[in-house]
């Protein structure tokens, strides 16, 4: 009889204080109130910690990078060399790419494809944020030459096609900054060297074919596309533009076939109410957004 009484007592519901939910257990309440955790629970937690500590002692194998093609710098399984010219293009213009360090390790960068299409002595890549005569005498000398141009769409930039018609000295070198628009702006304005060459810009109606990366506006082009258009103008040869764009088209086509999506420009998304992020509270950034919506050059 006593055992039956004890069993009935165990099954009776426990009185709960007001405001306590039915699913709340005494252990849960103790945890919320900062009370002591039962010994069994504490021992279980210590055991879990010990097993986790053991994982840190396991040897870690370094991640192996996929072997890359020495020419196009793409993984060998997705090599784009079949879309590159059989031999480097013959050009007389010297091209200097000023690359922001953040671009160097990006998977879908376009500069390696550009460099693979041109002779090594005609295309040089300089990586960094700050340049001076002491750090890079070669670049300093190039910037001071009368035949050097810098492709940057600033307020003083002239149309490249119109400039070469009136220039007494035909351009022999063009400098292009590789990075996001904010990175390019930072490099241009914080390096006095880049104020020496004549500023030029491209007046073209073509839209970017680099559709797997978002651009600020519909008129923005990738570094490879800028170089392709500029070199075709300076060399007076449209075949150069077609040849340089071919590997970029292949890159985008491959990525789209394997899950990538077409990235519309920020300008297009804002105009059509498709921009997925909330509008910035910062007045300067908000002003930029408004200019994009009204197709004003920024």
mmCIF file of C-alpha atoms in Angstrom:
data_model
loop_
_atom_site.group_PDB
_atom_site.id
_atom_site.type_symbol
_atom_site.label_atom_id
_atom_site.label_comp_id
_atom_site.label_asym_id
_atom_site.label_seq_id
_atom_site.Cartn_x
_atom_site.Cartn_y
_atom_site.Cartn_z
ATOM 1 C CA UNK A 1 0.000 0.000 0.000
ATOM 2 C CA UNK A 2 2.784 2.395 0.804
ATOM 3 C CA UNK A 3 4.422 1.776 -2.578
ATOM 4 C CA UNK A 4 1.128 2.428 -4.390
ATOM 5 C CA UNK A 5 0.681 5.635 -2.424
ATOM 6 C CA UNK A 6 4.188 6.743 -3.317
ATOM 7 C CA UNK A 7 3.524 6.038 -7.003
ATOM 8 C CA UNK A 8 0.318 8.076 -6.952
ATOM 9 C CA UNK A 9 2.121 10.905 -5.231
ATOM 10 C CA UNK A 10 4.854 10.909 -7.895
ATOM 11 C CA UNK A 11 2.297 11.183 -10.690
ATOM 12 C CA UNK A 12 0.409 14.077 -9.159
ATOM 13 C CA UNK A 13 1.068 17.402 -10.951
ATOM 14 C CA UNK A 14 3.473 19.723 -9.223
ATOM 15 C CA UNK A 15 2.033 23.070 -8.189
ATOM 16 C CA UNK A 16 3.542 25.863 -10.292
ATOM 17 C CA UNK A 17 3.844 29.488 -9.283
ATOM 18 C CA UNK A 18 1.808 31.983 -11.298
ATOM 19 C CA UNK A 19 3.333 33.018 -14.639
ATOM 20 C CA UNK A 20 5.253 29.751 -15.104
ATOM 21 C CA UNK A 21 4.581 27.941 -18.373
ATOM 22 C CA UNK A 22 3.681 24.259 -18.365
ATOM 23 C CA UNK A 23 6.681 23.364 -20.509
ATOM 24 C CA UNK A 24 9.135 25.040 -18.137
ATOM 25 C CA UNK A 25 11.117 22.534 -16.072
ATOM 26 C CA UNK A 26 12.778 23.233 -12.733
ATOM 27 C CA UNK A 27 16.168 22.997 -14.427
ATOM 28 C CA UNK A 28 15.155 25.576 -17.029
ATOM 29 C CA UNK A 29 13.980 27.922 -14.320
ATOM 30 C CA UNK A 30 17.235 27.555 -12.390
ATOM 31 C CA UNK A 31 19.214 28.381 -15.515
ATOM 32 C CA UNK A 32 17.157 31.503 -16.197
ATOM 33 C CA UNK A 33 17.399 32.680 -12.610
ATOM 34 C CA UNK A 34 21.124 32.048 -12.443
ATOM 35 C CA UNK A 35 20.673 29.155 -10.008
ATOM 36 C CA UNK A 36 22.974 26.180 -9.657
ATOM 37 C CA UNK A 37 22.884 23.592 -12.402
ATOM 38 C CA UNK A 38 22.315 20.002 -11.258
ATOM 39 C CA UNK A 39 25.496 17.982 -10.844
ATOM 40 C CA UNK A 40 24.574 15.489 -13.604
ATOM 41 C CA UNK A 41 24.075 18.292 -16.094
ATOM 42 C CA UNK A 42 27.346 19.919 -15.107
ATOM 43 C CA UNK A 43 29.203 16.629 -15.526
ATOM 44 C CA UNK A 44 27.676 16.175 -18.977
ATOM 45 C CA UNK A 45 28.746 19.646 -20.012
ATOM 46 C CA UNK A 46 32.294 18.998 -18.771
ATOM 47 C CA UNK A 47 32.396 15.789 -20.782
ATOM 48 C CA UNK A 48 31.313 17.657 -23.901
ATOM 49 C CA UNK A 49 34.019 20.268 -23.303
ATOM 50 C CA UNK A 50 36.635 17.549 -22.891
ATOM 51 C CA UNK A 51 35.618 15.911 -26.169
ATOM 52 C CA UNK A 52 35.667 19.290 -27.923
ATOM 53 C CA UNK A 53 39.120 20.033 -26.510
ATOM 54 C CA UNK A 54 40.316 16.797 -28.030
ATOM 55 C CA UNK A 55 39.304 17.981 -31.482
ATOM 56 C CA UNK A 56 41.720 20.903 -31.268
ATOM 57 C CA UNK A 57 44.586 18.463 -30.815
ATOM 58 C CA UNK A 58 43.866 16.649 -34.077
ATOM 59 C CA UNK A 59 46.312 17.431 -36.895
ATOM 60 C CA UNK A 60 44.914 19.848 -39.481
ATOM 61 C CA UNK A 61 45.793 19.229 -43.089
ATOM 62 C CA UNK A 62 46.408 22.414 -45.103
ATOM 63 C CA UNK A 63 43.784 23.076 -47.753
ATOM 64 C CA UNK A 64 45.084 22.253 -51.191
ATOM 65 C CA UNK A 65 44.471 24.813 -53.908
ATOM 66 C CA UNK A 66 43.299 23.515 -57.212
ATOM 67 C CA UNK A 67 46.118 23.503 -59.760
ATOM 68 C CA UNK A 68 45.948 26.651 -61.881
ATOM 69 C CA UNK A 69 46.711 27.244 -65.515
ATOM 70 C CA UNK A 70 49.950 29.183 -65.841
ATOM 71 C CA UNK A 71 48.586 31.320 -68.673
ATOM 72 C CA UNK A 72 45.022 32.347 -67.751
ATOM 73 C CA UNK A 73 45.391 31.831 -63.939
ATOM 74 C CA UNK A 74 42.137 29.850 -63.872
ATOM 75 C CA UNK A 75 41.808 26.377 -62.294
ATOM 76 C CA UNK A 76 42.938 23.807 -64.851
ATOM 77 C CA UNK A 77 39.488 22.179 -64.980
ATOM 78 C CA UNK A 78 37.927 25.460 -66.100
ATOM 79 C CA UNK A 79 40.845 26.805 -68.133
ATOM 80 C CA UNK A 80 39.914 29.587 -70.552
ATOM 81 C CA UNK A 81 42.974 29.305 -72.790
ATOM 82 C CA UNK A 82 40.899 27.984 -75.741
ATOM 83 C CA UNK A 83 39.265 31.434 -75.830
ATOM 84 C CA UNK A 84 42.540 33.366 -75.724
ATOM 85 C CA UNK A 85 44.409 34.356 -78.885
ATOM 86 C CA UNK A 86 46.964 31.788 -80.035
ATOM 87 C CA UNK A 87 49.651 34.473 -79.799
ATOM 88 C CA UNK A 88 49.698 37.763 -77.841
ATOM 89 C CA UNK A 89 48.127 40.634 -79.741
ATOM 90 C CA UNK A 90 50.538 42.921 -81.520
ATOM 91 C CA UNK A 91 50.063 46.436 -80.101
ATOM 92 C CA UNK A 92 52.240 49.517 -79.853
ATOM 93 C CA UNK A 93 50.483 51.023 -76.794
ATOM 94 C CA UNK A 94 51.879 50.356 -73.319
ATOM 95 C CA UNK A 95 49.224 49.471 -70.733
ATOM 96 C CA UNK A 96 49.725 49.942 -66.984
ATOM 97 C CA UNK A 97 47.150 48.389 -64.631
ATOM 98 C CA UNK A 98 47.124 49.911 -61.126
ATOM 99 C CA UNK A 99 45.457 47.147 -59.115
ATOM 100 C CA UNK A 100 44.005 47.569 -55.637
ATOM 101 C CA UNK A 101 45.335 44.784 -53.339
ATOM 102 C CA UNK A 102 41.783 43.570 -52.635
ATOM 103 C CA UNK A 103 41.397 42.610 -56.308
ATOM 104 C CA UNK A 104 44.496 40.416 -56.407
ATOM 105 C CA UNK A 105 42.888 37.292 -54.897
ATOM 106 C CA UNK A 106 39.355 37.579 -56.252
ATOM 107 C CA UNK A 107 38.299 34.440 -58.082
ATOM 108 C CA UNK A 108 36.521 36.152 -60.982
ATOM 109 C CA UNK A 109 39.008 38.950 -61.625
ATOM 110 C CA UNK A 110 39.530 39.970 -65.243
ATOM 111 C CA UNK A 111 43.090 41.325 -65.234
ATOM 112 C CA UNK A 112 44.785 37.896 -65.634
ATOM 113 C CA UNK A 113 42.701 37.293 -68.771
ATOM 114 C CA UNK A 114 43.695 40.701 -70.105
ATOM 115 C CA UNK A 115 47.388 40.140 -69.392
ATOM 116 C CA UNK A 116 47.259 36.700 -71.055
ATOM 117 C CA UNK A 117 46.147 38.322 -74.322
ATOM 118 C CA UNK A 118 48.897 40.954 -74.486
ATOM 119 C CA UNK A 119 52.704 40.889 -74.726
ATOM 120 C CA UNK A 120 54.410 40.979 -71.328
ATOM 121 C CA UNK A 121 56.405 44.065 -72.224
ATOM 122 C CA UNK A 122 53.207 45.935 -73.172
ATOM 123 C CA UNK A 123 51.062 45.105 -70.131
ATOM 124 C CA UNK A 124 52.349 45.691 -66.601
ATOM 125 C CA UNK A 125 50.358 45.245 -63.379
ATOM 126 C CA UNK A 126 51.274 47.353 -60.346
ATOM 127 C CA UNK A 127 49.609 46.261 -57.092
ATOM 128 C CA UNK A 128 49.169 48.698 -54.220
ATOM 129 C CA UNK A 129 47.262 51.644 -52.769
ATOM 130 C CA UNK A 130 49.981 54.276 -52.532
ATOM 131 C CA UNK A 131 52.609 55.091 -55.135
ATOM 132 C CA UNK A 132 55.375 57.676 -55.093
ATOM 133 C CA UNK A 133 58.571 58.527 -56.932
ATOM 134 C CA UNK A 134 60.616 56.888 -54.163
ATOM 135 C CA UNK A 135 58.596 53.671 -54.131
ATOM 136 C CA UNK A 136 58.194 53.294 -57.899
ATOM 137 C CA UNK A 137 60.559 55.424 -60.008
ATOM 138 C CA UNK A 138 59.447 53.646 -63.198
ATOM 139 C CA UNK A 139 55.779 54.523 -62.712
ATOM 140 C CA UNK A 140 56.702 58.069 -61.708
ATOM 141 C CA UNK A 141 58.657 58.499 -64.946
ATOM 142 C CA UNK A 142 55.787 57.088 -67.014
ATOM 143 C CA UNK A 143 53.249 59.444 -65.413
ATOM 144 C CA UNK A 144 55.337 62.482 -66.314
ATOM 145 C CA UNK A 145 55.643 61.658 -70.008
ATOM 146 C CA UNK A 146 53.541 63.746 -72.385
ATOM 147 C CA UNK A 147 52.310 60.650 -74.195
ATOM 148 C CA UNK A 148 50.754 59.062 -71.101
ATOM 149 C CA UNK A 149 47.004 59.038 -70.434
ATOM 150 C CA UNK A 150 45.032 57.855 -67.414
ATOM 151 C CA UNK A 151 41.571 56.427 -67.881
ATOM 152 C CA UNK A 152 39.518 57.996 -65.113
ATOM 153 C CA UNK A 153 36.071 59.579 -65.551
ATOM 154 C CA UNK A 154 36.696 62.709 -63.510
ATOM 155 C CA UNK A 155 35.356 66.188 -64.102
ATOM 156 C CA UNK A 156 38.386 67.123 -66.230
ATOM 157 C CA UNK A 157 38.395 63.957 -68.332
ATOM 158 C CA UNK A 158 38.255 64.340 -72.109
ATOM 159 C CA UNK A 159 36.644 61.940 -74.522
ATOM 160 C CA UNK A 160 39.419 59.581 -75.649
ATOM 161 C CA UNK A 161 38.332 59.463 -79.289
ATOM 162 C CA UNK A 162 38.177 63.260 -79.548
ATOM 163 C CA UNK A 163 41.410 63.762 -77.628
ATOM 164 C CA UNK A 164 43.596 61.704 -79.966
ATOM 165 C CA UNK A 165 42.341 63.722 -82.945
ATOM 166 C CA UNK A 166 43.558 67.034 -81.509
ATOM 167 C CA UNK A 167 46.560 65.928 -79.432
ATOM 168 C CA UNK A 168 49.941 67.094 -80.822
ATOM 169 C CA UNK A 169 51.565 64.012 -79.279
ATOM 170 C CA UNK A 170 49.916 60.686 -80.045
ATOM 171 C CA UNK A 171 49.456 58.699 -76.794
ATOM 172 C CA UNK A 172 51.898 55.850 -76.253
ATOM 173 C CA UNK A 173 50.798 54.719 -72.768
ATOM 174 C CA UNK A 174 47.501 54.426 -70.925
ATOM 175 C CA UNK A 175 46.974 53.782 -67.208
ATOM 176 C CA UNK A 176 43.851 52.014 -65.882
ATOM 177 C CA UNK A 177 42.950 51.601 -62.199
ATOM 178 C CA UNK A 178 41.587 48.159 -61.272
ATOM 179 C CA UNK A 179 39.238 47.994 -58.283
ATOM 180 C CA UNK A 180 35.746 48.911 -57.154
ATOM 181 C CA UNK A 181 34.671 52.463 -57.915
ATOM 182 C CA UNK A 182 35.359 53.601 -54.358
ATOM 183 C CA UNK A 183 38.782 51.906 -54.409
ATOM 184 C CA UNK A 184 39.659 53.485 -57.763
ATOM 185 C CA UNK A 185 38.615 56.907 -56.490
ATOM 186 C CA UNK A 186 40.741 56.484 -53.376
ATOM 187 C CA UNK A 187 43.803 55.477 -55.423
ATOM 188 C CA UNK A 188 43.392 58.328 -57.892
ATOM 189 C CA UNK A 189 42.944 61.153 -55.409
ATOM 190 C CA UNK A 190 45.500 59.980 -52.842
ATOM 191 C CA UNK A 191 48.352 59.550 -55.310
ATOM 192 C CA UNK A 192 49.624 62.816 -56.761
ATOM 193 C CA UNK A 193 51.446 60.905 -59.515
ATOM 194 C CA UNK A 194 48.156 60.233 -61.266
ATOM 195 C CA UNK A 195 47.423 63.921 -61.616
ATOM 196 C CA UNK A 196 50.240 64.320 -64.170
ATOM 197 C CA UNK A 197 48.804 62.302 -67.097
ATOM 198 C CA UNK A 198 45.912 63.658 -69.107
ATOM 199 C CA UNK A 199 42.571 62.311 -67.863
ATOM 200 C CA UNK A 200 40.418 60.612 -70.479
ATOM 201 C CA UNK A 201 37.186 58.669 -70.424
ATOM 202 C CA UNK A 202 35.237 56.416 -72.769
ATOM 203 C CA UNK A 203 32.098 57.690 -74.466
ATOM 204 C CA UNK A 204 30.556 54.404 -75.482
ATOM 205 C CA UNK A 205 27.035 53.048 -75.646
ATOM 206 C CA UNK A 206 28.005 49.425 -75.005
ATOM 207 C CA UNK A 207 26.747 47.724 -71.865
ATOM 208 C CA UNK A 208 29.016 45.617 -69.719
ATOM 209 C CA UNK A 209 29.180 41.926 -70.561
ATOM 210 C CA UNK A 210 30.603 41.213 -67.113
ATOM 211 C CA UNK A 211 27.119 40.261 -65.936
ATOM 212 C CA UNK A 212 28.166 38.054 -62.997
ATOM 213 C CA UNK A 213 29.325 41.055 -60.947
ATOM 214 C CA UNK A 214 27.156 44.022 -59.951
ATOM 215 C CA UNK A 215 28.124 47.406 -61.382
ATOM 216 C CA UNK A 216 27.011 50.801 -60.001
ATOM 217 C CA UNK A 217 25.409 51.916 -63.283
ATOM 218 C CA UNK A 218 24.511 50.485 -66.667
ATOM 219 C CA UNK A 219 27.420 52.407 -68.223
ATOM 220 C CA UNK A 220 30.156 50.959 -66.003
ATOM 221 C CA UNK A 221 32.629 48.534 -67.568
ATOM 222 C CA UNK A 222 35.054 46.031 -66.084
ATOM 223 C CA UNK A 223 38.799 46.644 -66.249
ATOM 224 C CA UNK A 224 39.173 44.214 -69.144
ATOM 225 C CA UNK A 225 36.352 45.888 -71.063
ATOM 226 C CA UNK A 226 37.830 49.352 -70.492
ATOM 227 C CA UNK A 227 41.192 48.172 -71.770
ATOM 228 C CA UNK A 228 39.572 46.470 -74.770
ATOM 229 C CA UNK A 229 37.725 49.623 -75.841
ATOM 230 C CA UNK A 230 40.639 51.970 -75.129
ATOM 231 C CA UNK A 231 43.202 49.843 -76.973
ATOM 232 C CA UNK A 232 40.923 49.388 -79.975
ATOM 233 C CA UNK A 233 40.615 53.201 -80.189
ATOM 234 C CA UNK A 234 44.317 53.903 -79.716
ATOM 235 C CA UNK A 235 45.395 51.128 -82.084
ATOM 236 C CA UNK A 236 42.541 51.893 -84.524
ATOM 237 C CA UNK A 237 41.709 48.202 -84.675
ATOM 238 C CA UNK A 238 38.286 46.822 -83.672
ATOM 239 C CA UNK A 239 39.624 43.273 -83.795
ATOM 240 C CA UNK A 240 41.467 43.973 -80.525
ATOM 241 C CA UNK A 241 38.209 44.638 -78.690
ATOM 242 C CA UNK A 242 36.577 41.485 -80.069
ATOM 243 C CA UNK A 243 39.582 39.346 -79.122
ATOM 244 C CA UNK A 244 39.900 40.704 -75.585
ATOM 245 C CA UNK A 245 36.187 40.288 -74.846
ATOM 246 C CA UNK A 246 36.073 36.654 -75.951
ATOM 247 C CA UNK A 247 37.532 35.112 -72.733
ATOM 248 C CA UNK A 248 35.316 37.367 -70.592
ATOM 249 C CA UNK A 249 32.227 36.152 -72.436
ATOM 250 C CA UNK A 250 33.358 32.543 -71.924
ATOM 251 C CA UNK A 251 33.959 33.148 -68.210
ATOM 252 C CA UNK A 252 30.485 34.607 -67.660
ATOM 253 C CA UNK A 253 28.824 31.894 -69.752
ATOM 254 C CA UNK A 254 30.514 29.143 -67.735
ATOM 255 C CA UNK A 255 29.580 30.712 -64.395
ATOM 256 C CA UNK A 256 25.940 31.160 -65.451
ATOM 257 C CA UNK A 257 25.757 27.516 -66.532
ATOM 258 C CA UNK A 258 26.948 26.446 -63.070
ATOM 259 C CA UNK A 259 24.619 28.387 -60.805
ATOM 260 C CA UNK A 260 25.688 32.019 -61.046
ATOM 261 C CA UNK A 261 22.999 34.614 -61.668
ATOM 262 C CA UNK A 262 22.954 37.714 -63.826
ATOM 263 C CA UNK A 263 23.708 40.703 -61.602
ATOM 264 C CA UNK A 264 21.801 43.786 -62.671
ATOM 265 C CA UNK A 265 23.344 47.175 -61.964
ATOM 266 C CA UNK A 266 22.529 49.047 -58.779
ATOM 267 C CA UNK A 267 21.105 51.828 -60.932
ATOM 268 C CA UNK A 268 18.633 49.417 -62.597
ATOM 269 C CA UNK A 269 17.557 47.902 -59.272
ATOM 270 C CA UNK A 270 16.937 51.315 -57.700
ATOM 271 C CA UNK A 271 14.950 52.640 -60.657
ATOM 272 C CA UNK A 272 12.706 49.585 -60.727
ATOM 273 C CA UNK A 273 12.196 49.258 -56.969
ATOM 274 C CA UNK A 274 14.140 45.981 -56.825
ATOM 275 C CA UNK A 275 17.047 47.032 -54.619
ATOM 276 C CA UNK A 276 17.074 44.415 -51.805
ATOM 277 C CA UNK A 277 18.756 46.496 -49.101
ATOM 278 C CA UNK A 278 17.270 49.361 -47.062
ATOM 279 C CA UNK A 279 18.260 52.847 -48.148
ATOM 280 C CA UNK A 280 21.301 54.135 -46.212
ATOM 281 C CA UNK A 281 20.844 56.612 -43.371
ATOM 282 C CA UNK A 282 24.144 58.331 -44.112
ATOM 283 C CA UNK A 283 23.323 61.515 -46.057
ATOM 284 C CA UNK A 284 26.308 61.244 -48.395
ATOM 285 C CA UNK A 285 25.505 57.629 -49.341
ATOM 286 C CA UNK A 286 21.813 58.460 -49.660
ATOM 287 C CA UNK A 287 22.684 61.297 -52.045
ATOM 288 C CA UNK A 288 24.666 58.850 -54.202
ATOM 289 C CA UNK A 289 21.648 56.557 -54.352
ATOM 290 C CA UNK A 290 19.429 59.427 -55.459
ATOM 291 C CA UNK A 291 21.902 60.378 -58.199
ATOM 292 C CA UNK A 292 21.920 56.791 -59.457
ATOM 293 C CA UNK A 293 18.119 56.753 -59.589
ATOM 294 C CA UNK A 294 18.158 59.944 -61.658
ATOM 295 C CA UNK A 295 20.956 58.721 -63.994
ATOM 296 C CA UNK A 296 23.286 61.499 -62.844
ATOM 297 C CA UNK A 297 27.004 60.798 -63.207
ATOM 298 C CA UNK A 298 28.693 60.374 -59.828
#
